[in-house]
Coordinates of C-alpha atoms and ligand atoms in Angstrom, one line a residue:
X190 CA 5.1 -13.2 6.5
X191 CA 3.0 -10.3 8.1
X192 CA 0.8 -11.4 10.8
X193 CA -1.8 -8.6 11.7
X194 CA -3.1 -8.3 14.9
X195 CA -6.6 -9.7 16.5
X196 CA -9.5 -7.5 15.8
X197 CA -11.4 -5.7 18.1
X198 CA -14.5 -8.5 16.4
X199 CA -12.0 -11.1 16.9
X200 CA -11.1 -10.4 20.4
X201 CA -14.5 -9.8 21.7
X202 CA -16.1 -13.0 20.3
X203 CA -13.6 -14.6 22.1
X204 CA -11.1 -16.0 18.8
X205 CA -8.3 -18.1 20.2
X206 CA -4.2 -17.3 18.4
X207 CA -3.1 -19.7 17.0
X208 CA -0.7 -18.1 15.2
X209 CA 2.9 -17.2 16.8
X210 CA 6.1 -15.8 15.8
X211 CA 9.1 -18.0 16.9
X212 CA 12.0 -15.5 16.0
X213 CA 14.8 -16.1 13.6
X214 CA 12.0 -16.0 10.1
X215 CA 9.7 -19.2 12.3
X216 CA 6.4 -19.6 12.2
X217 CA 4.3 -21.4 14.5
X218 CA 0.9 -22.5 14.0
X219 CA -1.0 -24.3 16.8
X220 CA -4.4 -25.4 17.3
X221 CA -6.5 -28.6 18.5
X222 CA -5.6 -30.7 15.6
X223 CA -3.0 -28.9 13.8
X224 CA 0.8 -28.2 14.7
X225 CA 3.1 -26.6 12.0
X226 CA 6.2 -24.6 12.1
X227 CA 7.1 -22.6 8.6
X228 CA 10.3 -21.2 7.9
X229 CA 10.8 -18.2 6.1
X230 CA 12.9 -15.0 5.2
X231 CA 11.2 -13.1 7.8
X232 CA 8.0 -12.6 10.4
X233 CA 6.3 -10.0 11.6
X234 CA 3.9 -10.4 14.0
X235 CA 1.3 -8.3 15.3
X236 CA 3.5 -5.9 17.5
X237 CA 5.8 -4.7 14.4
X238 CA 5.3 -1.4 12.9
X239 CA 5.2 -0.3 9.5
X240 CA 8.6 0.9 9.5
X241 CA 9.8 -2.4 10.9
X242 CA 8.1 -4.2 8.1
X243 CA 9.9 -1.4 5.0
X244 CA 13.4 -2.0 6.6
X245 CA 12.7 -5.7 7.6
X246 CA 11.6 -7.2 4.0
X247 CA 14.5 -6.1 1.6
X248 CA 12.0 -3.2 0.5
X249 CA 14.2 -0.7 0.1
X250 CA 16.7 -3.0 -1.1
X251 CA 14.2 -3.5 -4.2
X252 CA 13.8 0.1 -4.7
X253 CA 17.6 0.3 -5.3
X254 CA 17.6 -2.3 -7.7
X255 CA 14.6 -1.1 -9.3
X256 CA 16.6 2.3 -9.6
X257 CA 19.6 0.3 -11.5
X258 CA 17.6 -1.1 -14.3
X259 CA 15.9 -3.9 -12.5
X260 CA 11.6 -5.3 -12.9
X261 CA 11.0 -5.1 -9.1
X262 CA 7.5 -6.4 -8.3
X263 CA 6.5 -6.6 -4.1
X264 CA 3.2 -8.9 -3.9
X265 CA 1.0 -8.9 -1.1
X266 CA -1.3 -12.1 -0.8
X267 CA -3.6 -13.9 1.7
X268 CA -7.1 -14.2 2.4
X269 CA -9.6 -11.1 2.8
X270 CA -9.0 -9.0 6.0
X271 CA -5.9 -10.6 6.4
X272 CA -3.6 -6.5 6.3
X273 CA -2.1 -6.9 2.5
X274 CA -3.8 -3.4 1.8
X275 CA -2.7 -2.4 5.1
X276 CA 0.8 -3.4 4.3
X277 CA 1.2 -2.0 1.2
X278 CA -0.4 1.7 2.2
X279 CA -1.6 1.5 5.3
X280 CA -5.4 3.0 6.5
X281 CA -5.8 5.3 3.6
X282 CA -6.7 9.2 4.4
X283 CA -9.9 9.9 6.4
X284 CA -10.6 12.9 4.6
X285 CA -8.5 15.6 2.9
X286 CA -8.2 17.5 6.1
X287 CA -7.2 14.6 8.1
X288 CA -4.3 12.3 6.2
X289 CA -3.2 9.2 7.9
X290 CA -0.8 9.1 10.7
X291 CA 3.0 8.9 9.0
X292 CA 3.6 6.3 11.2
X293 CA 1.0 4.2 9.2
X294 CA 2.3 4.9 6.0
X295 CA 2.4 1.8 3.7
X296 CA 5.6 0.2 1.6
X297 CA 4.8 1.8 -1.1
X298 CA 4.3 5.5 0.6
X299 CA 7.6 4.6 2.1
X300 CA 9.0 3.3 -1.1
X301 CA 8.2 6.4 -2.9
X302 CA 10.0 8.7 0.0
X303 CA 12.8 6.3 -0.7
X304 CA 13.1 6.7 -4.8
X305 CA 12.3 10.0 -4.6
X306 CA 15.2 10.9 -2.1
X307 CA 17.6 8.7 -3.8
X308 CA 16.5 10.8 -7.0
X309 CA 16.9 14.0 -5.3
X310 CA 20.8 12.8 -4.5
X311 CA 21.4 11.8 -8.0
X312 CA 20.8 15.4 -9.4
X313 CA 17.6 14.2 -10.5
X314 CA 18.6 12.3 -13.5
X315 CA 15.4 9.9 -13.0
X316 CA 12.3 10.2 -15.0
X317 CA 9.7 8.7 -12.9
X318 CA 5.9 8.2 -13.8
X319 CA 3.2 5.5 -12.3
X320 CA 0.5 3.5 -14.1
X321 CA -2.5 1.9 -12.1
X322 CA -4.1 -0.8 -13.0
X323 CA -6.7 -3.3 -11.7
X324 CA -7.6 -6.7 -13.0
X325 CA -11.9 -7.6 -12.3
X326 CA -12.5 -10.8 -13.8
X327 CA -10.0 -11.5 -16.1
X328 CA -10.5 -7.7 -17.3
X329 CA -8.2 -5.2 -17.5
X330 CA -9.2 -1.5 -16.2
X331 CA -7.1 2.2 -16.2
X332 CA -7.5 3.1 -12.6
X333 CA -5.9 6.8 -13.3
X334 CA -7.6 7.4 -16.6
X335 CA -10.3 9.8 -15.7
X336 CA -14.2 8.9 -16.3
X337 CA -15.8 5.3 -15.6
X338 CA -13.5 2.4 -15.8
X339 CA -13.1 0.3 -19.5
X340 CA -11.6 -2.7 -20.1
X341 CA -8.5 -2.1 -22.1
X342 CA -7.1 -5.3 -24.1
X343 CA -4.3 -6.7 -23.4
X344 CA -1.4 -7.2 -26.3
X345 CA 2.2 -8.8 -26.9
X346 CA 5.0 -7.7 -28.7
X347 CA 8.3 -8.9 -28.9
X348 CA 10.1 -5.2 -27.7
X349 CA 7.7 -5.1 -25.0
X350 CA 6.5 -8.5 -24.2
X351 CA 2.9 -8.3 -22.9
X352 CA 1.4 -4.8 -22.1
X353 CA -1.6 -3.0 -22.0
X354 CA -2.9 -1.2 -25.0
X355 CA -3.7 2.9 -24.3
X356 CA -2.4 2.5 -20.4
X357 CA -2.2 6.1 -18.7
X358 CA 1.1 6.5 -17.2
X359 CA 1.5 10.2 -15.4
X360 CA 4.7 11.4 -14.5
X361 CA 5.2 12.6 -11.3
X362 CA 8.4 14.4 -9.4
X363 CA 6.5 15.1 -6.0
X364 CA 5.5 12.9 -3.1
X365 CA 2.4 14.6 -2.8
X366 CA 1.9 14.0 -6.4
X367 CA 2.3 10.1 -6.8
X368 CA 0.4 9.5 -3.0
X369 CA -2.1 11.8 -5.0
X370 CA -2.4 9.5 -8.1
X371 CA -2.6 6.5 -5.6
X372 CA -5.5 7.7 -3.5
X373 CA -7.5 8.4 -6.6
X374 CA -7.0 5.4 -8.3
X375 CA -8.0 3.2 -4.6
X376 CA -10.9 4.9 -5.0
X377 CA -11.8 3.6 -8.0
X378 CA -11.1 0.1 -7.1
X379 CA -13.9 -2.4 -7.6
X380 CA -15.0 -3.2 -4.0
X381 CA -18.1 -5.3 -3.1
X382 CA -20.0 -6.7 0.0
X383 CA -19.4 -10.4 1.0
X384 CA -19.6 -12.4 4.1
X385 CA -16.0 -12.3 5.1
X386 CA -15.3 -8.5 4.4
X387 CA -17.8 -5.9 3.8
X388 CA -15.0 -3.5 1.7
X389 CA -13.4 -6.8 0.4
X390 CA -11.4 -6.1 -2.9
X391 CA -12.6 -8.8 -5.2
X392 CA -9.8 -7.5 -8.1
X393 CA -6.3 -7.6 -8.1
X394 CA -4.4 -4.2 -8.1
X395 CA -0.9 -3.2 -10.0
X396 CA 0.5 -0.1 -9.4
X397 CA 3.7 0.0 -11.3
X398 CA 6.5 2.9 -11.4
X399 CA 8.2 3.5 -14.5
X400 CA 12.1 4.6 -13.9
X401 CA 14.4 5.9 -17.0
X402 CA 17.6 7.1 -15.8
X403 CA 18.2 9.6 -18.1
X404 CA 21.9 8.3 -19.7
X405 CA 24.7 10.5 -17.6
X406 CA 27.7 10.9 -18.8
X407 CA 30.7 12.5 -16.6
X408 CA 31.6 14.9 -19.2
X409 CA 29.5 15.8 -21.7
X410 CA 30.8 17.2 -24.6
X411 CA 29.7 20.9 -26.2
X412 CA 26.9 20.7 -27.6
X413 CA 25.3 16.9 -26.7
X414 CA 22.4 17.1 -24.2
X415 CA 21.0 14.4 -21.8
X416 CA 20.6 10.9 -22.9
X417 CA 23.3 11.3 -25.8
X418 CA 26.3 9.9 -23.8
X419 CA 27.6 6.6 -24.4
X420 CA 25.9 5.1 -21.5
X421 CA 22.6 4.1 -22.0
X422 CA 19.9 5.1 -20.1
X423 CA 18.4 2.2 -17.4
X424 CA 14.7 1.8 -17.7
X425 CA 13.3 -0.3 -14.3
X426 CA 10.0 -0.3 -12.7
X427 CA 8.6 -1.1 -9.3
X428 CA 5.6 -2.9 -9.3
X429 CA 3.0 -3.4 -6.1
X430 CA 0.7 -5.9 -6.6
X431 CA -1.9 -5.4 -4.0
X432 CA -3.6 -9.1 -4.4
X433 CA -7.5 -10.4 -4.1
X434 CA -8.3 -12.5 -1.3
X435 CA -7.2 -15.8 -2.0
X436 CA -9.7 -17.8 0.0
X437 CA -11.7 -20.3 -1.7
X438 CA -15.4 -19.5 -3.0
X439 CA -17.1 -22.3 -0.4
X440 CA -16.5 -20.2 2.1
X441 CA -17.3 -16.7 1.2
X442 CA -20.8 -17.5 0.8
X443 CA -20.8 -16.1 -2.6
X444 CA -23.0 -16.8 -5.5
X445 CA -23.9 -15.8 -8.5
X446 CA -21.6 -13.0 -9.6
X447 CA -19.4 -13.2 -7.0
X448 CA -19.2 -16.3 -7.3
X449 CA -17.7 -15.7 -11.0
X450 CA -15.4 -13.3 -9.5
X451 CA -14.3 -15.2 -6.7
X452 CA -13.3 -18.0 -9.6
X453 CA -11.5 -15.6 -11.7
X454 CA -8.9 -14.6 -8.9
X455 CA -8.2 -18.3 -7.9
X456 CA -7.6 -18.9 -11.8
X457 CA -4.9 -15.9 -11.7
X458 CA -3.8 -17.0 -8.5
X459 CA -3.5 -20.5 -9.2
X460 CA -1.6 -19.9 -12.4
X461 CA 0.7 -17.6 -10.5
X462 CA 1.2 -20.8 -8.3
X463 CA 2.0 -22.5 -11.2
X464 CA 4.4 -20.2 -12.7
X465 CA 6.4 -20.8 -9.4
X466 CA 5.6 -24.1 -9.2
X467 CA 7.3 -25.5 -12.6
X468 CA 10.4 -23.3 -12.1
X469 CA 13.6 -25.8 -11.6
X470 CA 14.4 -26.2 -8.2
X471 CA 10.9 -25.8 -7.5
X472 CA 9.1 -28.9 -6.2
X473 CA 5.8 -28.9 -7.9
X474 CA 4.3 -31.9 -6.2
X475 CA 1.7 -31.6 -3.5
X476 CA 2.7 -30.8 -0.7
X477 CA 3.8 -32.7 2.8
X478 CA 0.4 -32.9 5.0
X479 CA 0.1 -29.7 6.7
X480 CA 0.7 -31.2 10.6
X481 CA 3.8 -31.0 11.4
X482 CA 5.9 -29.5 8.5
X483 CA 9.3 -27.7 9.1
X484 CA 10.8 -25.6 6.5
X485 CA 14.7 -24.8 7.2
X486 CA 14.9 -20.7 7.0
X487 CA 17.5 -19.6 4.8
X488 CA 20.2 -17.3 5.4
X489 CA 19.7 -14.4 6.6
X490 CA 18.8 -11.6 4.2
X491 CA 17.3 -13.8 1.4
X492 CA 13.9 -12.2 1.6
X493 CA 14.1 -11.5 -1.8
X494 CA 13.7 -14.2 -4.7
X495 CA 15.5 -14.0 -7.8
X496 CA 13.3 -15.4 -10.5
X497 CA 15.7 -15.1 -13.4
X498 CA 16.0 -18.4 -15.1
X499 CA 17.8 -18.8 -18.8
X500 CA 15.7 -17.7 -21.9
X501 CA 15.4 -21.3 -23.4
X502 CA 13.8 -22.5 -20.1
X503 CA 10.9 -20.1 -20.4
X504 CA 8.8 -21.6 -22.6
X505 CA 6.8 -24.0 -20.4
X506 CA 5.3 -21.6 -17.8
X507 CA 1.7 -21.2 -18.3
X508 CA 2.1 -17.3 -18.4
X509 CA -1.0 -17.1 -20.9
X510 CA -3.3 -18.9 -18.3
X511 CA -4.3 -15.4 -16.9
X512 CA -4.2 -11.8 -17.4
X513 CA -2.4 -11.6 -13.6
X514 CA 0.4 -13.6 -14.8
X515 CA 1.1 -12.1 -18.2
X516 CA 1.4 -8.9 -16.8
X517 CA 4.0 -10.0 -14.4
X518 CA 5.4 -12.6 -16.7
X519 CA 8.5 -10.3 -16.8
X520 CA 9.2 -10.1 -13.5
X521 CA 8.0 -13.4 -12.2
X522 CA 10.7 -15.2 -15.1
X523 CA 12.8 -12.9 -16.6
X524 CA 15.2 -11.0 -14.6
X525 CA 12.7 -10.0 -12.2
X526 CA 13.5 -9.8 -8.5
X527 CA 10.4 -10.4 -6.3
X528 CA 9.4 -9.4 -2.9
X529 CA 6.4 -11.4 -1.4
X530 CA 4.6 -10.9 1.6
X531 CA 1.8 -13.4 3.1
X532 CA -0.2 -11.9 5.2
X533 CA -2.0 -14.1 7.7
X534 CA -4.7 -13.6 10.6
X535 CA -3.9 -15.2 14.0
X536 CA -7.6 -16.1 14.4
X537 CA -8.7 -20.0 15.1
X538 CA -11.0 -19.1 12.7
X539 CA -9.2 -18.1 10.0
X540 CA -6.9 -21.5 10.7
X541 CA -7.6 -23.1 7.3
X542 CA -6.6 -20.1 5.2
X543 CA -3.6 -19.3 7.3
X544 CA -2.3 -23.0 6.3
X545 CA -3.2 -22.8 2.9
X546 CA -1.6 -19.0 2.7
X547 CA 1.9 -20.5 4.5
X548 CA 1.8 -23.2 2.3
X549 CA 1.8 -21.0 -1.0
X550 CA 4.4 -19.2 0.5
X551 CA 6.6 -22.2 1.3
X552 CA 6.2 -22.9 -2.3
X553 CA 7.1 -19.4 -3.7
X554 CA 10.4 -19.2 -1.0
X555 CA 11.5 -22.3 -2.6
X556 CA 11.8 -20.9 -5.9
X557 CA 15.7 -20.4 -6.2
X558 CA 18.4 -17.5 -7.4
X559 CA 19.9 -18.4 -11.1
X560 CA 22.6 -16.5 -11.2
Ligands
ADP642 P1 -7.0 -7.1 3.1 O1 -6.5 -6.0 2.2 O2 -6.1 -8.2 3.1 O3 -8.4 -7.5 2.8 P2 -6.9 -5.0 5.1 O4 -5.5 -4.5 4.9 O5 -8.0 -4.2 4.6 O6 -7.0 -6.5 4.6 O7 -7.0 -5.3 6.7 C1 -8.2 -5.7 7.3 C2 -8.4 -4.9 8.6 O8 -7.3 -5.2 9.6 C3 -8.3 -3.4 8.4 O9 -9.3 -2.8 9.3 C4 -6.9 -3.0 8.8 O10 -6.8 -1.7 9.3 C5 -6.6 -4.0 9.9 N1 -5.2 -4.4 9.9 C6 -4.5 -5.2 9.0 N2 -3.2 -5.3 9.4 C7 -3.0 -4.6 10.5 C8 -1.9 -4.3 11.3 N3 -0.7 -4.9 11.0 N4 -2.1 -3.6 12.4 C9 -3.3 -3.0 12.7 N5 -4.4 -3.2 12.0 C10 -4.3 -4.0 10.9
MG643 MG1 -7.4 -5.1 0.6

């Protein structure tokens, strides 16, 4: 859980916190009728930095994993404004001549650094390249292919599972060159005006990196180049999903179009809910009543959910009820290992998002390791 600080709008119309961190992963959520404590992996509340946030979550746990072969995916969710752009790459750039503070840097900036070093140390025997996507009601769009954006369809083999027909994916062996691909591509993300956030991203974005460990071998013998050794070569990725809002349409004041949009993203995010919702071990039920709810936190360290679950088991998760989820379906139910973070505002005002946010976390955190 990553709750931002009060804004400067916030503080000077006089918006109460309800929202407090207890320590030890608690949550505390306080206000005239409401009084809830959440348990969880961790919290971060409006005094932790960046950096606190990369080594606190398991982030660059996930980056190792995603190195040995693993479909690592880090989601950020929550209402609009709430920091989950912040979280993931912090203010972007003010202009080319004045790049964000490195203190600010994102998880994924931070990630990057991370992969590349751990490349760097391995002799570079990683083949890294990045693919950017968005998804705008229910369409699928190349954010790094160059010209204005098309909707490309979306198909499913059984090698690949679901993917994305004619996807760009640039290789990259540079920091500069992958924060380069990123900045372009958030550039082209759909944003439009509504009443809770004038820059508000109404579409979902995926940034995934591709890793292929080219297949090392000790000793190669005369004659055989890389990738003919016995060992074969890992292939993981590393997948940010930078979330839209999840707030409900009543209170955006939208209609018309955005008012389509704005029912598009709860249909991917409520089938993503469902996805973790019907996994065993998962209550799907509805949930307690929101006053006074306590979630035990687990041990220490278990930021992280592991979604594997046995192949046979599969075959009732609605992955086909949106675009969102059939993109992940890989790593939300195969042997996918998932990083979520909630990001919440303290505001009174923002109380009945923050509940409903917490709650869709609860439900994910529940979701349990099959080894
Ligand atoms: P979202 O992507 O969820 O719509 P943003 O990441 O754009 O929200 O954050 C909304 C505003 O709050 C931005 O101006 C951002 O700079 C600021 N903000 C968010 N999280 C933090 C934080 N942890 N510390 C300082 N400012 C933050
Ligand atoms: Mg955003």
């Amino acid at each position: 859980i990553r709750v931002r600080p009060l804004t400067c709008t916030e503080t000077r119309r006089g918006d109460q916190q309800v929202v407090h961190s207890l320590g030890d992963g608690a949550v505390h959520v306080s206000a005239a009728r409401h009084d809830a404590t959440f348990g969880f992996s961790a919290v971060f509340d409006a005094g932790a930095s960046q950096e606190a946030v990369f080594e606190g979550s398991g982030m660059r746990q996930l980056v190792e994993l995603a190195i040995d072969g693993f479909s690592c995916t880090v989601f950020a969710f929550g209402q609009t404004g709430s920091g989950k752009t912040y979280t993931l790459m912090g203010p972007l750039a003010q202009s080319e001549t004045q790049p964000a503070s490195p203190a600010l840097l994102g998880l994924m900036q931070r990630s990057f650094t991370c992969l590349l070093e751990q490349s760097r140390s391995r002799g570079s025997d990683l083949a890294l390249s990045a693919s950017y996507l968005e998804i705008y009601n229910e369409q699928v769009r190349d954010l790094l292919s160059p010209g204005p954006p098309c909707a490309l369809p979306l198909r499913w083999s059984k090698t690949r599972g679901f993917y994305v027909e004619n996807q760009l994916s640039v290789e990259f062996e540079s920091l500069e060159a992958i924060v380069s691909l990123l900045l372009q591509g958030s550039q082209r993300r759909r944003t439009s005006a509504h009443a809770l956030n004038r820059h508000s991203s109404r579409s979902h974005a995926l940034l995934t990196i591709h890793i292929r460990s080219r297949a090392v071998s000790a000793h190669p013998a005369p004659g055989e180049g890389w990738g003919a050794s016995a060992c074969p070569g890992k292939q993981g990725t590393l997948c940010f999903v930078d979330l839209a809002g999840s707030e409900r349409v009543k209170e955006t004041g939208s209609s018309g179009e955005l008012s389509v949009e704005a029912n598009s993203i709860n249909r991917s995010l409520l089938a993503l809910g469902e996805s973790w919702g019907t996994h065993p071990g998962s209550p799907a039920g509805p949930h307690r009543s929101p006053v006074t709810s306590f979630v035990a936190p687990p041990p220490a360290g278990h930021c992280i959910s592991l979604l594997a679950k046995p192949r046979g088991k599969r075959t009732h998760i609605p992955y086909r009820d949106s675009k969102l989820t059939r993109l992940l379906a890989r790593s939300l139910g195969g042997s996918g290992i998932t990083l979520m973070v909630a990001c919440i505002s303290p505001s009174s005002r923002c109380l009945s998002e923050t509940l409903s946010t917490l709650h869709y976390a609860s439900r994910a955190r529940r979701v349990t390791t099959r080894p």
